[in-house]
Coordinates of C-alpha atoms and ligand atoms in Angstrom, one line a residue:
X101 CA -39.3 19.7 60.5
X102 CA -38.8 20.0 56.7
X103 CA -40.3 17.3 54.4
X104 CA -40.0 16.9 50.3
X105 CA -43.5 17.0 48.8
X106 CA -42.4 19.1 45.8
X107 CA -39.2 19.8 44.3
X108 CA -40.5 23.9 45.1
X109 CA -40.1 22.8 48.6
X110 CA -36.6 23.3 48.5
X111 CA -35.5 26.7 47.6
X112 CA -32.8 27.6 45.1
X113 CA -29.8 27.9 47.3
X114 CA -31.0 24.6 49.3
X115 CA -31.1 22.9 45.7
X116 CA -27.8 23.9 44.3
X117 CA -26.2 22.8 48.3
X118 CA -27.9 19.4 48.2
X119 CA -26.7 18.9 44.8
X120 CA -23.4 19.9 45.3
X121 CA -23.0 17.8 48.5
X122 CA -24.2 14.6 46.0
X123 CA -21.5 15.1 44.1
X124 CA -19.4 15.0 46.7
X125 CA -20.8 11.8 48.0
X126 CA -20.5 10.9 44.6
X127 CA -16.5 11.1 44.6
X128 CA -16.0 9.9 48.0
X129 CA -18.3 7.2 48.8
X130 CA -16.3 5.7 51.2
X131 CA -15.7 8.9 53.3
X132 CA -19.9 8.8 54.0
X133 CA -20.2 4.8 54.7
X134 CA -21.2 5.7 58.7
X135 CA -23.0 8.9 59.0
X136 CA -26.2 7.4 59.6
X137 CA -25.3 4.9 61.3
X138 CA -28.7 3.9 64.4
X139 CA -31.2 5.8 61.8
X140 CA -33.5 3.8 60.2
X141 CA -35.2 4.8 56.9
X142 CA -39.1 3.5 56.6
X143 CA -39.6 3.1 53.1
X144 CA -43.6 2.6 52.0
X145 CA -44.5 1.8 48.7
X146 CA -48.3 2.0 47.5
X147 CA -47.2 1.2 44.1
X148 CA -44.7 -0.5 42.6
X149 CA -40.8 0.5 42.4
X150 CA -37.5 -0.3 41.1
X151 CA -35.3 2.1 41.0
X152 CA -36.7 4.9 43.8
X153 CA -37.1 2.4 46.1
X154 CA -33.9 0.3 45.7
X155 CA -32.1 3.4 45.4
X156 CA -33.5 4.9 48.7
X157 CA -32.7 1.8 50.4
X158 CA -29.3 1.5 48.7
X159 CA -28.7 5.0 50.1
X160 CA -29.6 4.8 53.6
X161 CA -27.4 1.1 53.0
X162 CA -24.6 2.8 52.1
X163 CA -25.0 5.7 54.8
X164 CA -24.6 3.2 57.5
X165 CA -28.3 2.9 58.2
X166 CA -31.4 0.6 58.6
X167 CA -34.6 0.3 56.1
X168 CA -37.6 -0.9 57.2
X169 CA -40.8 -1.2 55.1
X170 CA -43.0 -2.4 52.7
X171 CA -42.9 -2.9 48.7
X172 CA -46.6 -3.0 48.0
X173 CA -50.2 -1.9 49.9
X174 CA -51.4 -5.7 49.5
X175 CA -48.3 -6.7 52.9
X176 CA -49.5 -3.4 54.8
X177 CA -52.7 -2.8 57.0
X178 CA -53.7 -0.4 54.7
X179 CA -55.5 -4.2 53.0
X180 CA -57.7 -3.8 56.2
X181 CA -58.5 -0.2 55.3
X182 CA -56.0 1.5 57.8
X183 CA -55.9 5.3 56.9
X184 CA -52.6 7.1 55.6
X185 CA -52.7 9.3 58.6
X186 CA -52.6 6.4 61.2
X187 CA -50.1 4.7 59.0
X188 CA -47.8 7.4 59.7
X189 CA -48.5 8.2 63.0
X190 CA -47.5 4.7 64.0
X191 CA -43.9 4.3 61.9
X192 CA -43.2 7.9 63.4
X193 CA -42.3 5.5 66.3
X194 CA -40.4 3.1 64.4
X195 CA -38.2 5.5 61.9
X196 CA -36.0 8.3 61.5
X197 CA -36.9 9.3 58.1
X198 CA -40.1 7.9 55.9
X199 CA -40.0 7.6 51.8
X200 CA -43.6 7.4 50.4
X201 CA -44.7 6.3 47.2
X202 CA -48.4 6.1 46.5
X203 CA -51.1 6.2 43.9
X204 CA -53.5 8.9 45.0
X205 CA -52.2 12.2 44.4
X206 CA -51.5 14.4 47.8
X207 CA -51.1 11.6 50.0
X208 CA -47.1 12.1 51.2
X209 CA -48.7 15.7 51.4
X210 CA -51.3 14.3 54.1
X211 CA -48.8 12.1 55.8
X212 CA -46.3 14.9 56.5
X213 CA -49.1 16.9 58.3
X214 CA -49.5 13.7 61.1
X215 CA -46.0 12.5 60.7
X216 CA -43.3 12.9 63.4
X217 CA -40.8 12.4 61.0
X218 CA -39.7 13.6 57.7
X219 CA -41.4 12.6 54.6
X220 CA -40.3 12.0 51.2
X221 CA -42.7 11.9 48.1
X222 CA -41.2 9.1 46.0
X223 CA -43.9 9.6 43.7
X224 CA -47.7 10.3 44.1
X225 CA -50.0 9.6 41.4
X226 CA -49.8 11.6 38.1
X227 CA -48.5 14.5 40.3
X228 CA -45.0 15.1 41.2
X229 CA -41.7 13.0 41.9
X230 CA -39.5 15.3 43.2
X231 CA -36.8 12.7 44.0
X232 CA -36.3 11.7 40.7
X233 CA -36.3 15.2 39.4
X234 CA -33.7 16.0 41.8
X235 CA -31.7 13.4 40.2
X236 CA -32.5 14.6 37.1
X237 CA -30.9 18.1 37.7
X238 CA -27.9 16.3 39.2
X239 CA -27.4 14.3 35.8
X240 CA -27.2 17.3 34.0
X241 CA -25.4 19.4 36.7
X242 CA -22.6 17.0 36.7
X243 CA -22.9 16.0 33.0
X244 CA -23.3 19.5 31.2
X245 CA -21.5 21.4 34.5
X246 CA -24.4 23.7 34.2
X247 CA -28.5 24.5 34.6
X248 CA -28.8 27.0 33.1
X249 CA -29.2 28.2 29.5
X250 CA -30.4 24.7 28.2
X251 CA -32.8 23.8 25.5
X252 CA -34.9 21.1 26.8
X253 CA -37.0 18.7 25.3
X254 CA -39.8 16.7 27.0
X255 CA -41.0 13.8 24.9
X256 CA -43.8 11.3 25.2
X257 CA -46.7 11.3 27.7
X258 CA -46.6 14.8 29.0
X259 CA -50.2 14.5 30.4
X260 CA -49.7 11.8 33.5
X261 CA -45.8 12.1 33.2
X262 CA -44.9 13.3 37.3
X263 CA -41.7 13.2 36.2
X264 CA -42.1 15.8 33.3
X265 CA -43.9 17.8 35.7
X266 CA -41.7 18.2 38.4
X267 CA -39.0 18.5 35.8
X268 CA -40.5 21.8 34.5
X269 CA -41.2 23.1 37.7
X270 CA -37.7 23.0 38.7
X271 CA -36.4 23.9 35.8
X272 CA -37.8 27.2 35.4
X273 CA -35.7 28.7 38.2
X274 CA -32.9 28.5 36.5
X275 CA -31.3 31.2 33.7
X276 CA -32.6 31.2 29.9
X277 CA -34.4 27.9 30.3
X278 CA -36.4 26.9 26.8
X279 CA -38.7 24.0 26.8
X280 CA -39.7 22.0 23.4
X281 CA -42.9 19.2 24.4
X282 CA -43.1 16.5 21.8
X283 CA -46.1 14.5 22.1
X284 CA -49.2 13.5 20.8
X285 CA -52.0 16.5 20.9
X286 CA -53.9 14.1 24.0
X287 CA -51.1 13.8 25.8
X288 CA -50.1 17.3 26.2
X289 CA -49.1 19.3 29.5
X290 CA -52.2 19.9 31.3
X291 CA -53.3 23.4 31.1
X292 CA -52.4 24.4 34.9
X293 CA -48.8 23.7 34.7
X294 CA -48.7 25.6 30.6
X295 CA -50.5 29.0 32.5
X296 CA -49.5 28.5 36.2
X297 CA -45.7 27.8 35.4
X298 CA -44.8 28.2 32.1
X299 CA -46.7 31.8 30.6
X300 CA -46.7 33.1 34.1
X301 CA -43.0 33.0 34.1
X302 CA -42.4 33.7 30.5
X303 CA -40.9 31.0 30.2
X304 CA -40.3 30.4 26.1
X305 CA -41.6 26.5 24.8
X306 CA -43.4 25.1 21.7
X307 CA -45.6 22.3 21.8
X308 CA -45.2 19.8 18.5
X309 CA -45.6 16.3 17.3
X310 CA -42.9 16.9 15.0
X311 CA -39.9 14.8 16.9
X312 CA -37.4 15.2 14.1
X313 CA -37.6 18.5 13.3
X314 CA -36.7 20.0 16.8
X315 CA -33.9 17.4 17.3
X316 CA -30.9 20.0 16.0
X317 CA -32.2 22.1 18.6
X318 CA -31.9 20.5 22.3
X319 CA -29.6 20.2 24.7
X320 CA -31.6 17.4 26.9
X321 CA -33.9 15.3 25.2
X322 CA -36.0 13.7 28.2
X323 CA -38.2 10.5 27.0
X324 CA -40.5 9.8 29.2
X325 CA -43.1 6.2 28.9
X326 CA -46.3 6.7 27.7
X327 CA -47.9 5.2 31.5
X328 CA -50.8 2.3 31.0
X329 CA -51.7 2.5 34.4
X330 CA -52.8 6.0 34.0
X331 CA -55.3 5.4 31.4
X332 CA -59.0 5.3 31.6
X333 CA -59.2 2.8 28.6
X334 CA -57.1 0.1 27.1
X335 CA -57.7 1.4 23.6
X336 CA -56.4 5.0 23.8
X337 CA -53.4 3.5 25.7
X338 CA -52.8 1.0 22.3
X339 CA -53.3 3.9 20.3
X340 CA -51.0 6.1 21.5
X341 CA -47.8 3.8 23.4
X342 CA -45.9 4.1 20.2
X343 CA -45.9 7.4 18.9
X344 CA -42.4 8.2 19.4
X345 CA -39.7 5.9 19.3
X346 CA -36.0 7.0 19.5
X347 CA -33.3 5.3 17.4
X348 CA -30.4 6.2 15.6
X349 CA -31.7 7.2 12.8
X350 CA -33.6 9.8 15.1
X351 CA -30.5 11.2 16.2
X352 CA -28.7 12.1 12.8
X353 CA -29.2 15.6 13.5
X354 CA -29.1 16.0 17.0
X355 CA -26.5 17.9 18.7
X356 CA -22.9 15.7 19.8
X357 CA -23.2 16.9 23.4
X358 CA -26.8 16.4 23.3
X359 CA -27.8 14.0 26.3
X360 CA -30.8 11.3 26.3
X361 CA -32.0 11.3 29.8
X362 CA -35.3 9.1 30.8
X363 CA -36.7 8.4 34.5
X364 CA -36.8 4.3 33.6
X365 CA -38.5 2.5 33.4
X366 CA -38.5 2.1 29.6
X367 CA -40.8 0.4 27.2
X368 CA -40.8 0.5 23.5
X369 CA -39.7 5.1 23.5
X370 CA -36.1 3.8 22.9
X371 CA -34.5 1.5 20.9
X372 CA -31.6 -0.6 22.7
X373 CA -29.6 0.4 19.6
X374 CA -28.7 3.6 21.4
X375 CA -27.8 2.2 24.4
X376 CA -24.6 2.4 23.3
X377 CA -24.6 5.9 21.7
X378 CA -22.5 8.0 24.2
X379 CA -25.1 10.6 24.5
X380 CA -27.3 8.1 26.2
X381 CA -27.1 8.6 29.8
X382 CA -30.5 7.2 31.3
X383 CA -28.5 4.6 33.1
X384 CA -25.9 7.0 34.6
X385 CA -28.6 9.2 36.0
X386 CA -30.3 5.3 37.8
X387 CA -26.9 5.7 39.3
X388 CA -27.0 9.3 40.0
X389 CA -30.3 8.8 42.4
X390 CA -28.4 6.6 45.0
X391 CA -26.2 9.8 45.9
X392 CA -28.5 12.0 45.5
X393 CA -30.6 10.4 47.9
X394 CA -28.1 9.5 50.0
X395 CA -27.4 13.7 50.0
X396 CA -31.4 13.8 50.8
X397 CA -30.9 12.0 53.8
X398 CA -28.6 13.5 55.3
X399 CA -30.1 16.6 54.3
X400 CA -33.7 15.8 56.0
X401 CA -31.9 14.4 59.3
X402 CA -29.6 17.2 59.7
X403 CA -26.5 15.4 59.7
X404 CA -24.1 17.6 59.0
X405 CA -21.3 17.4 56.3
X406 CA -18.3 15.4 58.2
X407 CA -16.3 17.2 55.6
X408 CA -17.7 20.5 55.3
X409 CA -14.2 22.4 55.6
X410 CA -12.5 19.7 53.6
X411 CA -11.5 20.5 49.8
X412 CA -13.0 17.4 48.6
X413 CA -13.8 17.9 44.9
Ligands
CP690 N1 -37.9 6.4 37.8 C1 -38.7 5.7 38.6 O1 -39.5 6.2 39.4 O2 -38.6 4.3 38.5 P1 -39.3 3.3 39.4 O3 -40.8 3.4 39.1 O4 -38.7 1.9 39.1 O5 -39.1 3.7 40.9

């Protein structure tokens, strides 16, 4: 049984044919509307959600499925101290397929080893999110028709961001990949992912507080929150929400077919003034996730392609 802890889990030829078969979903939505129909998706969320867990439901919804679940640890039996590991043992018996977000790092990685079913990280902790990095790559698959030789920039809290972190990790099997980090010096990439990932691959990146400067350079710019509810203290978390903000002033010099990608949810990082700005895409790629997931699904359960042979586009 295969489960999605990481987005390494899935190797590059399994990447590239899950992504291509979301955008296939993506342009013919209607052709996928019963391929899972009697599963039943259990969706268990530690923490709180909007988009991952809508979308997951929206997916197995729009597959022909059923979700069953909870939305926070307060309406489970986890209030009474029930262990993840009994948890999951128990709605092995009532679900197909299980989508697990939680606060402590490594626990969809502890559930998989007594589940019966597949498990999906939806996000542990400061860790990983592979989902939503999935998405990412299928934002700028379908957006820039291409991974590879792309200047990326990361911006914001770099240090708790999962997202930015599962972002790199992925990234970094693709061709003539460069990274530019923008944030403040205590929120930089913690020191495992700069040696384990980034100089053991040679992979080329500057670190810099210097927003504006780097801006001519990227392809991607990927703003990411700067996450109170990873901080220790209130006061560092004041200190340090606002240090970059994006407007349009920002993006004089950026590239035309630069695109603004962020995981949501957004706080103060981005002005609603470039909502509008065509190389904003943040809401595209919240789209984006309900197919890819849907792809995930199907993916996990080994349902196969109805239209494998078919020439859809
Ligand atoms: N991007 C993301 O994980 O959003 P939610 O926290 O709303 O699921």
């Amino acid at each position: 049984m295969k489960h999605l802890i990481t987005p390494l889990d899935l190797n590059i030829h399994e990447l590239d044919d899950l992504l291509t078969l979301a955008g296939k979903i993506y342009r013919n939505r209607e052709r996928y509307k019963k391929v899972c129909e009697g599963k039943k998706l259990a969706s268990l969320f530690y923490e709180p959600s909007t988009r991952t867990r809508l979308s997951f439901e929206a997916a197995m919804m729009n597959l022909g499925g059923n979700v069953l679940g909870f939305s926070s640890a307060d309406s489970s039996s986890v209030a009474k101290g029930e262990s993840i590991a009994d948890t999951i043992r128990v709605i092995s018996y009532y679900a197909d397929i299980c989508t697990m977000r939680h606060p402590k790092e490594g626990a969809p990685l502890v559930a998989s080893m007594y589940s019966g079913i597949p498990i999906i990280n939806a996000g542990d902790g400061g860790h990983n999110h592979p989902t939503q990095t999935l998405t990412d790559l299928l934002t700028i698959k379908e957006l820039k028709g291409d991974l590879n030789n792309l200047t990326i920039g990361v911006c914001g809290d770099l240090k708790f961001g999962r997202t930015v972190h599962s972002l790199i990790n992925a990234m970094v099997r693709y061709e003539n990949i460069k990274f530019v980090m923008i944030s403040p010096p205590e929120l930089k990439i913690p020191d495992y992912l700069r040696k384990e990932t980034l100089d053991a691959g040679n992979i080329p990146y500057l670190e810099t507080s210097d927003f504006e400067s780097v801006m001519p350079e990227l392809d991607i710019l990927y703003m990411t929150r700067v996450q109170r509810e990873r901080f220790f203290n209130e006061e560092d978390y004041i200190r340090l929400k606002d240090s970059f903000i994006l407007d349009n002033n920002k993006l004089k010099n950026a590239r035309k077919d630069m695109l603004i990608l962020h995981p949501l949810p957004r706080v103060n990082e981005i002005s609603t003034e470039v909502d509008s700005d065509p190389r904003a895409v943040y809401f595209k790629q919240a789209q984006y996730g309900v197919y890819l997931r849907m792809a995930l699904i199907m993916k996990l359960l080994e349902i196969p392609d109805p239209y494998q042979k078919e020439e859809l586009c």
